[in-house]
XYZ file of C-alpha atoms in Angstrom:
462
model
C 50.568 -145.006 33.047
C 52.676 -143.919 30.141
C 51.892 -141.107 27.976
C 52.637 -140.709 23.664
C 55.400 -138.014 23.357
C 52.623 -136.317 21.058
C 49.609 -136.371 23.862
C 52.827 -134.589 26.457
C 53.764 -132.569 23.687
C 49.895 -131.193 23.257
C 49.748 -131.067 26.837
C 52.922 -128.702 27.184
C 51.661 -126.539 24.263
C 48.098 -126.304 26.123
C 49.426 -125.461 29.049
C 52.029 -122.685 27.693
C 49.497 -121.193 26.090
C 47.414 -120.730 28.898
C 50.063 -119.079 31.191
C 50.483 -116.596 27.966
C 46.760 -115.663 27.882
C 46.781 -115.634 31.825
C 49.555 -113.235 31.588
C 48.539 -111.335 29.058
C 44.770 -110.565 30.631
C 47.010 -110.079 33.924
C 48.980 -107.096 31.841
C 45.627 -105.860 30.182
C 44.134 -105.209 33.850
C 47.120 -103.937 35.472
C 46.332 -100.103 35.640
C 50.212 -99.679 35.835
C 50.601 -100.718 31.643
C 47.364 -98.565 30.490
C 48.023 -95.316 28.684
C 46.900 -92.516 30.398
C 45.718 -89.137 29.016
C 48.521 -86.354 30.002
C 46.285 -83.626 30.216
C 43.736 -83.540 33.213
C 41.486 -80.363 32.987
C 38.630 -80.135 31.178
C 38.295 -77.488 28.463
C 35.324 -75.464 27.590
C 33.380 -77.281 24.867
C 33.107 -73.796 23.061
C 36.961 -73.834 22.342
C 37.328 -76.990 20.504
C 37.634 -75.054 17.446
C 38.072 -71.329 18.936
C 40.057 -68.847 16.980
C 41.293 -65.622 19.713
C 41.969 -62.424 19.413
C 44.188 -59.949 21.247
C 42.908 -56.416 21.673
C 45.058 -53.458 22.622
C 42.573 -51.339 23.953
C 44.561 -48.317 24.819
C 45.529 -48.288 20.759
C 42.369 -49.777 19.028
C 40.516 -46.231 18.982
C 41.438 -42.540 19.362
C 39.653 -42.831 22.512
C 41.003 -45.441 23.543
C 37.429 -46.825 25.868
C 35.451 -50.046 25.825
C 32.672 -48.407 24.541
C 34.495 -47.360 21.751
C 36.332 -51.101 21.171
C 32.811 -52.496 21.008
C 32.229 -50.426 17.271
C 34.411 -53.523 15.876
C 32.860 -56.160 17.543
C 30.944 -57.025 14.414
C 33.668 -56.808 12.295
C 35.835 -58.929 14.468
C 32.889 -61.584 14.812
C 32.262 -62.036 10.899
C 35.728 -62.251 10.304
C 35.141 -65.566 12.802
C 37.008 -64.663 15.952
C 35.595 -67.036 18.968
C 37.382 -65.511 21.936
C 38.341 -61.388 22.274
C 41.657 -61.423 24.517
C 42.053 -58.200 26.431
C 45.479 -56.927 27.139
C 45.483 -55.683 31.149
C 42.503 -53.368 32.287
C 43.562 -52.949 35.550
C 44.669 -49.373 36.921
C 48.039 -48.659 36.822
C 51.288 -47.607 38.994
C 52.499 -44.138 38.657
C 55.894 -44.599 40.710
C 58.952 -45.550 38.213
C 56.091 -45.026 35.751
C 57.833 -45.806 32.058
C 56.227 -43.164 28.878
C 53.688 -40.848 29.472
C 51.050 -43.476 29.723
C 52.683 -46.252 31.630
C 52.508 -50.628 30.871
C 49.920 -52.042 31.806
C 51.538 -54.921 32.959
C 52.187 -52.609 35.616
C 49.298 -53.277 37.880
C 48.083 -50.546 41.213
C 45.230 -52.471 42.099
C 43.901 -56.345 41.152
C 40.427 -55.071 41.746
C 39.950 -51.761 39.994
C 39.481 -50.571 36.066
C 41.922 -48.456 34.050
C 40.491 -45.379 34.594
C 41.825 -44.827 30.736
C 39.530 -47.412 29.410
C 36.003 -46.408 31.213
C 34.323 -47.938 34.281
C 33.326 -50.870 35.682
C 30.481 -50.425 34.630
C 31.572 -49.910 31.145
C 33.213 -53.193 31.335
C 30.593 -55.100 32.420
C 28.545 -53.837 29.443
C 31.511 -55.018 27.051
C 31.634 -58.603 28.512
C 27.582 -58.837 28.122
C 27.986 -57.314 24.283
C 30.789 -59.757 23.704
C 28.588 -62.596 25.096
C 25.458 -61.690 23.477
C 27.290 -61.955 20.015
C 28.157 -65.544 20.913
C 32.290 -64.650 21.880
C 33.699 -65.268 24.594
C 36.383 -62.961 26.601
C 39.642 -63.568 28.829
C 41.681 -60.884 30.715
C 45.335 -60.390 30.578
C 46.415 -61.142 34.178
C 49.939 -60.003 35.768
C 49.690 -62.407 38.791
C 54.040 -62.315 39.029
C 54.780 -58.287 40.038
C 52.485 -55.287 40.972
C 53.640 -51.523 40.626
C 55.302 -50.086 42.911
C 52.848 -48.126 44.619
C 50.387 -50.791 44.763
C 49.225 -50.597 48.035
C 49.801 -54.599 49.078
C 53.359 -53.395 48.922
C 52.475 -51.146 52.035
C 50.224 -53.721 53.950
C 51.879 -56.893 52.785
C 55.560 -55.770 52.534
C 56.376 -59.554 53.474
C 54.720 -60.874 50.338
C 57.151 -59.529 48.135
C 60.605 -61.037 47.031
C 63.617 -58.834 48.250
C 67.363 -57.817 47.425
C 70.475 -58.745 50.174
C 69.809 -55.462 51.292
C 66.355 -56.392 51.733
C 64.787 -53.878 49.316
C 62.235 -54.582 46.895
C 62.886 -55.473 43.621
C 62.106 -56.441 39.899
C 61.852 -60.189 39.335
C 65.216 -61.004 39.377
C 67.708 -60.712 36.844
C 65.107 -58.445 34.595
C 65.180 -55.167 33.638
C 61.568 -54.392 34.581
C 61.933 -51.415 37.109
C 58.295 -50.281 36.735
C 57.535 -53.254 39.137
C 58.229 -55.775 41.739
C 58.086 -59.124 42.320
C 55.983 -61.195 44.570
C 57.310 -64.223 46.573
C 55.070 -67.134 45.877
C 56.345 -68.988 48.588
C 54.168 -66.776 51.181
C 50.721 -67.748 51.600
C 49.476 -64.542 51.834
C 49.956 -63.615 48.329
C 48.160 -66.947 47.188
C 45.105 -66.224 48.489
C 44.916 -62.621 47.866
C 45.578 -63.711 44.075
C 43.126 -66.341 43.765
C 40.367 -64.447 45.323
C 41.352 -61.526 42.943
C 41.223 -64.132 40.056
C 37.875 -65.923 40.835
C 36.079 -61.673 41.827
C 36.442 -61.043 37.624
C 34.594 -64.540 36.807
C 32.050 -64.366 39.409
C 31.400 -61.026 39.352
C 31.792 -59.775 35.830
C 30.892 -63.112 34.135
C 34.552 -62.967 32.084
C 35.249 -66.896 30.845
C 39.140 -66.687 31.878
C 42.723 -65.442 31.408
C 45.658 -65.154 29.622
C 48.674 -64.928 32.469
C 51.403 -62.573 31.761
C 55.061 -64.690 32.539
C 52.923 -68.191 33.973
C 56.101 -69.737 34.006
C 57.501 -67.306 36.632
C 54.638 -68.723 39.528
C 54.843 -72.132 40.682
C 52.379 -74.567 39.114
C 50.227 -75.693 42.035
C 49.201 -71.774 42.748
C 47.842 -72.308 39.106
C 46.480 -75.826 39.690
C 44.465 -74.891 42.822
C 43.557 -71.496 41.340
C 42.102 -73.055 38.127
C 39.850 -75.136 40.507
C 38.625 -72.750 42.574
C 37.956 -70.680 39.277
C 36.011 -73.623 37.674
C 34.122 -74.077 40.667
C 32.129 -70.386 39.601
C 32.121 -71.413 36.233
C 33.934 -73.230 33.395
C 36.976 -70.894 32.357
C 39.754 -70.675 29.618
C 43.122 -70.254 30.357
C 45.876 -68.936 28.199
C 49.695 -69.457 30.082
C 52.261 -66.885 28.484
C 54.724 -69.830 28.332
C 55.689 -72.817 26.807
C 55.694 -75.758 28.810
C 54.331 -79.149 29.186
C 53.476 -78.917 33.074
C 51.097 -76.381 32.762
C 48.652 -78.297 30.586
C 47.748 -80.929 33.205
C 45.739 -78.987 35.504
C 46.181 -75.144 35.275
C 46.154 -73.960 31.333
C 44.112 -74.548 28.256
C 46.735 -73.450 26.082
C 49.915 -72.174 25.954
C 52.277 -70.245 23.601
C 53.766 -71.754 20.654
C 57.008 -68.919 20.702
C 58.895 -71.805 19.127
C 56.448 -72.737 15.807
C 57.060 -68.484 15.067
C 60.883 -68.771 15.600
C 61.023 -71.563 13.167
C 58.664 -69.915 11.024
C 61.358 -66.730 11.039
C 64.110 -69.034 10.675
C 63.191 -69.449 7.348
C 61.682 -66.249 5.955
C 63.880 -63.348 7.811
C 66.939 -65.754 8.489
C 67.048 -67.151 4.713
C 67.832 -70.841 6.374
C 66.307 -74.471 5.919
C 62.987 -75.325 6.779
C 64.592 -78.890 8.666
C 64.138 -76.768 12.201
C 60.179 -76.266 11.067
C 59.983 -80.216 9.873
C 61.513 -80.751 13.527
C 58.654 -78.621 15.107
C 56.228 -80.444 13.561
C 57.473 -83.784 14.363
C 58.320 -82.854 18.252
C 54.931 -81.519 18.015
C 53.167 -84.614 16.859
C 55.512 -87.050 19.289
C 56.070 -85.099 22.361
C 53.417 -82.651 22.940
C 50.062 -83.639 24.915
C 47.747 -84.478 22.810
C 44.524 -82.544 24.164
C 46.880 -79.707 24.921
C 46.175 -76.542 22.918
C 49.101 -74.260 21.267
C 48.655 -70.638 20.020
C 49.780 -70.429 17.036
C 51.021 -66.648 15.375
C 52.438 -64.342 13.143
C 52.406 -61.784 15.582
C 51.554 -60.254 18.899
C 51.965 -57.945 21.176
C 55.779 -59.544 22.614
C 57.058 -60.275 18.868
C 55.858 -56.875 17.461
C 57.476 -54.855 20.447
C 60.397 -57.145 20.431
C 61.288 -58.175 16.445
C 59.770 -54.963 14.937
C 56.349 -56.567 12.899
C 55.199 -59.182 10.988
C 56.582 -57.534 7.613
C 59.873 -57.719 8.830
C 60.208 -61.031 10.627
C 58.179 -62.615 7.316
C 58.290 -60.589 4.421
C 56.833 -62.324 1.327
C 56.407 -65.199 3.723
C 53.796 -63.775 5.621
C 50.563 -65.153 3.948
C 52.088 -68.676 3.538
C 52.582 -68.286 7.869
C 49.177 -67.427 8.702
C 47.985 -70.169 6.334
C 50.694 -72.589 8.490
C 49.222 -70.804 11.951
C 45.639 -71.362 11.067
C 45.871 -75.580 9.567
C 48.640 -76.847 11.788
C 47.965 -78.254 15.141
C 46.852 -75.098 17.501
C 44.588 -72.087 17.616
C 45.643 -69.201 15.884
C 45.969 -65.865 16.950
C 45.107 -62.142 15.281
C 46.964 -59.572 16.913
C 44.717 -56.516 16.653
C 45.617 -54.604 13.866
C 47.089 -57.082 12.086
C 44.063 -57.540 9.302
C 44.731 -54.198 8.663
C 48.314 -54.783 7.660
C 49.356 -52.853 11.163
C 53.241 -52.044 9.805
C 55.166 -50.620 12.623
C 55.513 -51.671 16.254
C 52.762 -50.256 18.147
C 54.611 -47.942 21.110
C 53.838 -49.583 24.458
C 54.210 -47.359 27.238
C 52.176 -43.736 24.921
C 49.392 -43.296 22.622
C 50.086 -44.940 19.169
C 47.288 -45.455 17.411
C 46.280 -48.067 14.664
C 45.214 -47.233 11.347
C 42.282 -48.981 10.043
C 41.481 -47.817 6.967
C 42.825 -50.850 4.843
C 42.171 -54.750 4.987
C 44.535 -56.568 3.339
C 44.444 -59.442 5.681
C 40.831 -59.894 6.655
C 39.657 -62.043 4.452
C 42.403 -63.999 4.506
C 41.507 -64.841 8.047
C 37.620 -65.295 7.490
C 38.755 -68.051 4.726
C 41.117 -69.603 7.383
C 38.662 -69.445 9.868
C 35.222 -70.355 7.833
C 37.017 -73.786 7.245
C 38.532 -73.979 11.112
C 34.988 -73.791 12.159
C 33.153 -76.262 9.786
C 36.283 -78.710 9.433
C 36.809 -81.000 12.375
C 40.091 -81.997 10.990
C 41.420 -78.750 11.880
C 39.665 -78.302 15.594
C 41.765 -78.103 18.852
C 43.737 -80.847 21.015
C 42.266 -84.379 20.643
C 38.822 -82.927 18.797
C 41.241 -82.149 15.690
C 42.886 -84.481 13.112
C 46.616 -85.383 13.728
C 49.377 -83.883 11.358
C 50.776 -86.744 8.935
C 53.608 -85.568 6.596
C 53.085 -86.297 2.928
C 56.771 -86.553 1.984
C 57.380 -85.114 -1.464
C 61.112 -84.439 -3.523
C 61.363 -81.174 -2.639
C 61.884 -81.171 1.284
C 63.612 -78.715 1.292
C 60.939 -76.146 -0.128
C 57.852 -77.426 0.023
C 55.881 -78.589 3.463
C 52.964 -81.229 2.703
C 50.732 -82.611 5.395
C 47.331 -83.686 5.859
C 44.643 -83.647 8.806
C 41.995 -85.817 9.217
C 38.975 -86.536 11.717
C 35.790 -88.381 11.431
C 35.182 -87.777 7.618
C 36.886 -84.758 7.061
C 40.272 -83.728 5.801
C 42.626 -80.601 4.911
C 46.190 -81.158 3.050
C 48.089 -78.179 2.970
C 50.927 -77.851 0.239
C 52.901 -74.571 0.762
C 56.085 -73.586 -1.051
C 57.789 -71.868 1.966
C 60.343 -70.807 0.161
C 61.120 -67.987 -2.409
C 61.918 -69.819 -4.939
C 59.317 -71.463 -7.726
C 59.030 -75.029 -7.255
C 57.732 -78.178 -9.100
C 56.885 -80.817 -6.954
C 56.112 -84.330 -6.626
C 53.710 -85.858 -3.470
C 53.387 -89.272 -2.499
C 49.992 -88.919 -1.997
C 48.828 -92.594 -2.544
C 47.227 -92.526 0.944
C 45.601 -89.395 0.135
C 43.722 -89.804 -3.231
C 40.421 -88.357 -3.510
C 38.605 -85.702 -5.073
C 39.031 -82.246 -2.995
C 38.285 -78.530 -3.103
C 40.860 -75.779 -2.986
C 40.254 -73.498 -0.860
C 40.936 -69.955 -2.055
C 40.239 -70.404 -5.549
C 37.597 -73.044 -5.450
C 39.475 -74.930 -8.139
C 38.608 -78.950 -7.768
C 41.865 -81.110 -7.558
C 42.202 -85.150 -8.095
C 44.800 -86.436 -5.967
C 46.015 -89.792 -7.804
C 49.133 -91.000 -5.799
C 51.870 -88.970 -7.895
C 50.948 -85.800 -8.064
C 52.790 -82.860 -9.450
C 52.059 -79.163 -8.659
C 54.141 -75.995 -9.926
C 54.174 -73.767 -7.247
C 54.830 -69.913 -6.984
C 57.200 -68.824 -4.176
C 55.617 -68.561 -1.102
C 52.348 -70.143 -2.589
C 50.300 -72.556 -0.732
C 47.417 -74.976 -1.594
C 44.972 -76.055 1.072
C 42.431 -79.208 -0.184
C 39.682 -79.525 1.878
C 37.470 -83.058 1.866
């Protein structure tokens, strides 16, 4: 039989195609080629758009208690704080004590209460106050080094790391002689830890932890103890440390020290905002997407370590916490910070904050009214991705816009201190939107031009 060179032609087209389609539905089922969601863990549904807060206890009050903390709960609630981060509670060491008061990241016993601060009791009454005010509460946890007179170093002497002359020791290469280090490699010391860990959940009802040095512990001691932790109850947790790793399984969030040395780049270092365009980009590219960031102008680390905010951002420092509370992340207040706190609060003695201004406050409520109402702004995957609105002045002014469902925020700061008069393309932005501090209404047409202040920053909110 012979065939028309058309009818084979058809025939080899026909059949080509097939094999494609067969190929491609091959690749579409192949569980090898699907994307696959980095982070693991399941978060809390109450901190998809949580703002925290990190409470000194020891320097909040002249006494210094819980029961006196809990006068600014309401305070700290209206200004629209979600969860109340408390720095250590637990008693501590004595031996190679530094001050007259001690750190508190110096721990004596994983399942007592800072005599300082009040009672268990006391505590319990906190976490229930903080609860019944619709907050939620995490404990500062030093899972890497115990004081020196802790007793596990008497019962479990084999638990901790040791020197060549098999002595204990700081964790190595640090300067930290008010402790010692554990060894993570011994069972023992995992156990001990977890059950310590899962006691304050079950027990006291607290809804997680922020874990001094994370970094320092290996990751599957946090993997299994996040588990075990979840199985009580569902719990938040904070990682002092900035890694990828620790998002899959073990931490919520984790410390954006980078975002706040870019931020300082440019308003204590005088240099160009590229390394804060990089951030942003890594950020959007590299980082897991459902993986949360803490975002700040300070803490306690920065403010022992860089003196305060007013140094490390001068006439910067409102145009920061509006970039720390519309970028990707949660932001942070460091207590006192509202109140324009202007020193470095003395860590080891009594050094008590001053309260009786609020420069900042309402600063925060704005930021965090909109954080709460605006899912373009919420956490990880529930929030609206950062998209760079380039404009001609990129090396002053940072544009970007958010947006989720039906909502969007577009924040134009001048992070610079010099005036500025800028173009945006904004053609894929046009709409009618609301400033948010003044209330002014703004048309975005495509080309728009703004004359900006130093330091000033726009936020338009859709």
């Amino acid at each position: 039989m012979r065939y028309s060179s058309q009818l084979v032609l058809m025939l080899l087209l026909i059949s080509t195609a097939s094999c494609l389609k067969k190929s491609n539905n091959e690749t579409s089922d192949d569980s090898r080629y699907q994307p696959k969601e980095y982070v693991e863990l399941k978060h809390p549904d109450w901190s998809k758009n949580a703002t925290i807060y990190e409470v000194n206890v020891r320097q909040f009050t002249p006494e210094g208690t819980f029961k006196a903390f809990e006068s600014h709960l309401p305070r700290i609630k209206a200004m629209g704080i979600d969860i109340i981060w408390l720095m250590p509670i637990n008693p501590i060491g004595v031996e190679k004590r530094k001050g007259t008061l001690g750190s508190e990241y110096s721990v004596k016993d994983y399942y007592g209460i800072n005599p300082e601060f009040g009672t268990k009791a006391d505590f319990k009454h906190l976490v229930d106050k903080i609860h019944s005010m619709g907050m939620h509460v995490i404990v500062d946890w030093v899972a890497n080094h115990s004081a020196w007179d802790n007793p596990l170093a008497k019962d479990h002497p084999d638990w901790y790391t040791k020197t060549e002359e098999g002595n204990f020791q700081p964790t190595p290469w640090y300067d930290w002689d008010d402790v010692i280090d554990f060894d993570y490699d011994k069972p023992g010391i995992r156990k001990y830890m977890t059950e310590a860990l899962v006691y304050w959940v079950k027990d006291f009802n607290i809804d997680g932890y922020r874990c001094d040095t994370a970094g320092f512990i290996p990751t599957d001691f946090w993997d299994n103890a996040r588990a075990e932790m979840d199985a009580v109850k569902p719990v938040f947790m904070l990682a002092e440390w900035e890694s990828r790793d620790l998002h899959k399984k073990a931490f919520d969030m984790t410390y954006s020290w980078t975002f706040f040395d870019k931020m300082t780049a440019v308003t204590r270092d005088k240099k160009s905002m590229g390394s804060l365009v990089e951030y942003m980009a890594h950020d959007v590219s590299t980082f897991p997407r459902d993986g949360y960031r803490m975002l700040f102008t300070d803490n306690h680390d920065m403010n022992s370590w860089n003196h305060n905010m007013f140094y490390n951002f001068g006439d910067g420092l409102e145009a920061s916490i509006v970039l720390c509370g519309t970028v990707n992340g949660m932001p942070l207040v460091y207590g006192g910070q509202e109140a324009g706190l202007d020193h470095s609060l003395k860590f080891f003695d009594k050094d008590l904050i001053d309260w009786s201004k609020m420069p900042y406050e309402g600063l925060f409520k704005k930021l965090f009214d909109l954080k709460h109402k605006n899912h373009a702004l919420w956490n990880g995957k529930e929030g609206g991705v950062m998209v760079r609105i380039f404009n001609d002045k990129l090396d002053q002014v940072i544009s970007f816009s958010r947006t989720k469902d039906k909502d969007k925020v577009i924040d134009i700061i001048n992070y610079s201190d010099k005036p500025a008069t800028v173009k945006l393309n904004s053609k894929h932005q046009k709409g009618e939107y609301t400033e948010l501090f003044s209330g002014a209404k703004i048309t975005l047409k495509g080309d728009d031009i703004f004359e900006l202040k130093p330091w000033q920053y726009l936020v338009l909110v859709q």
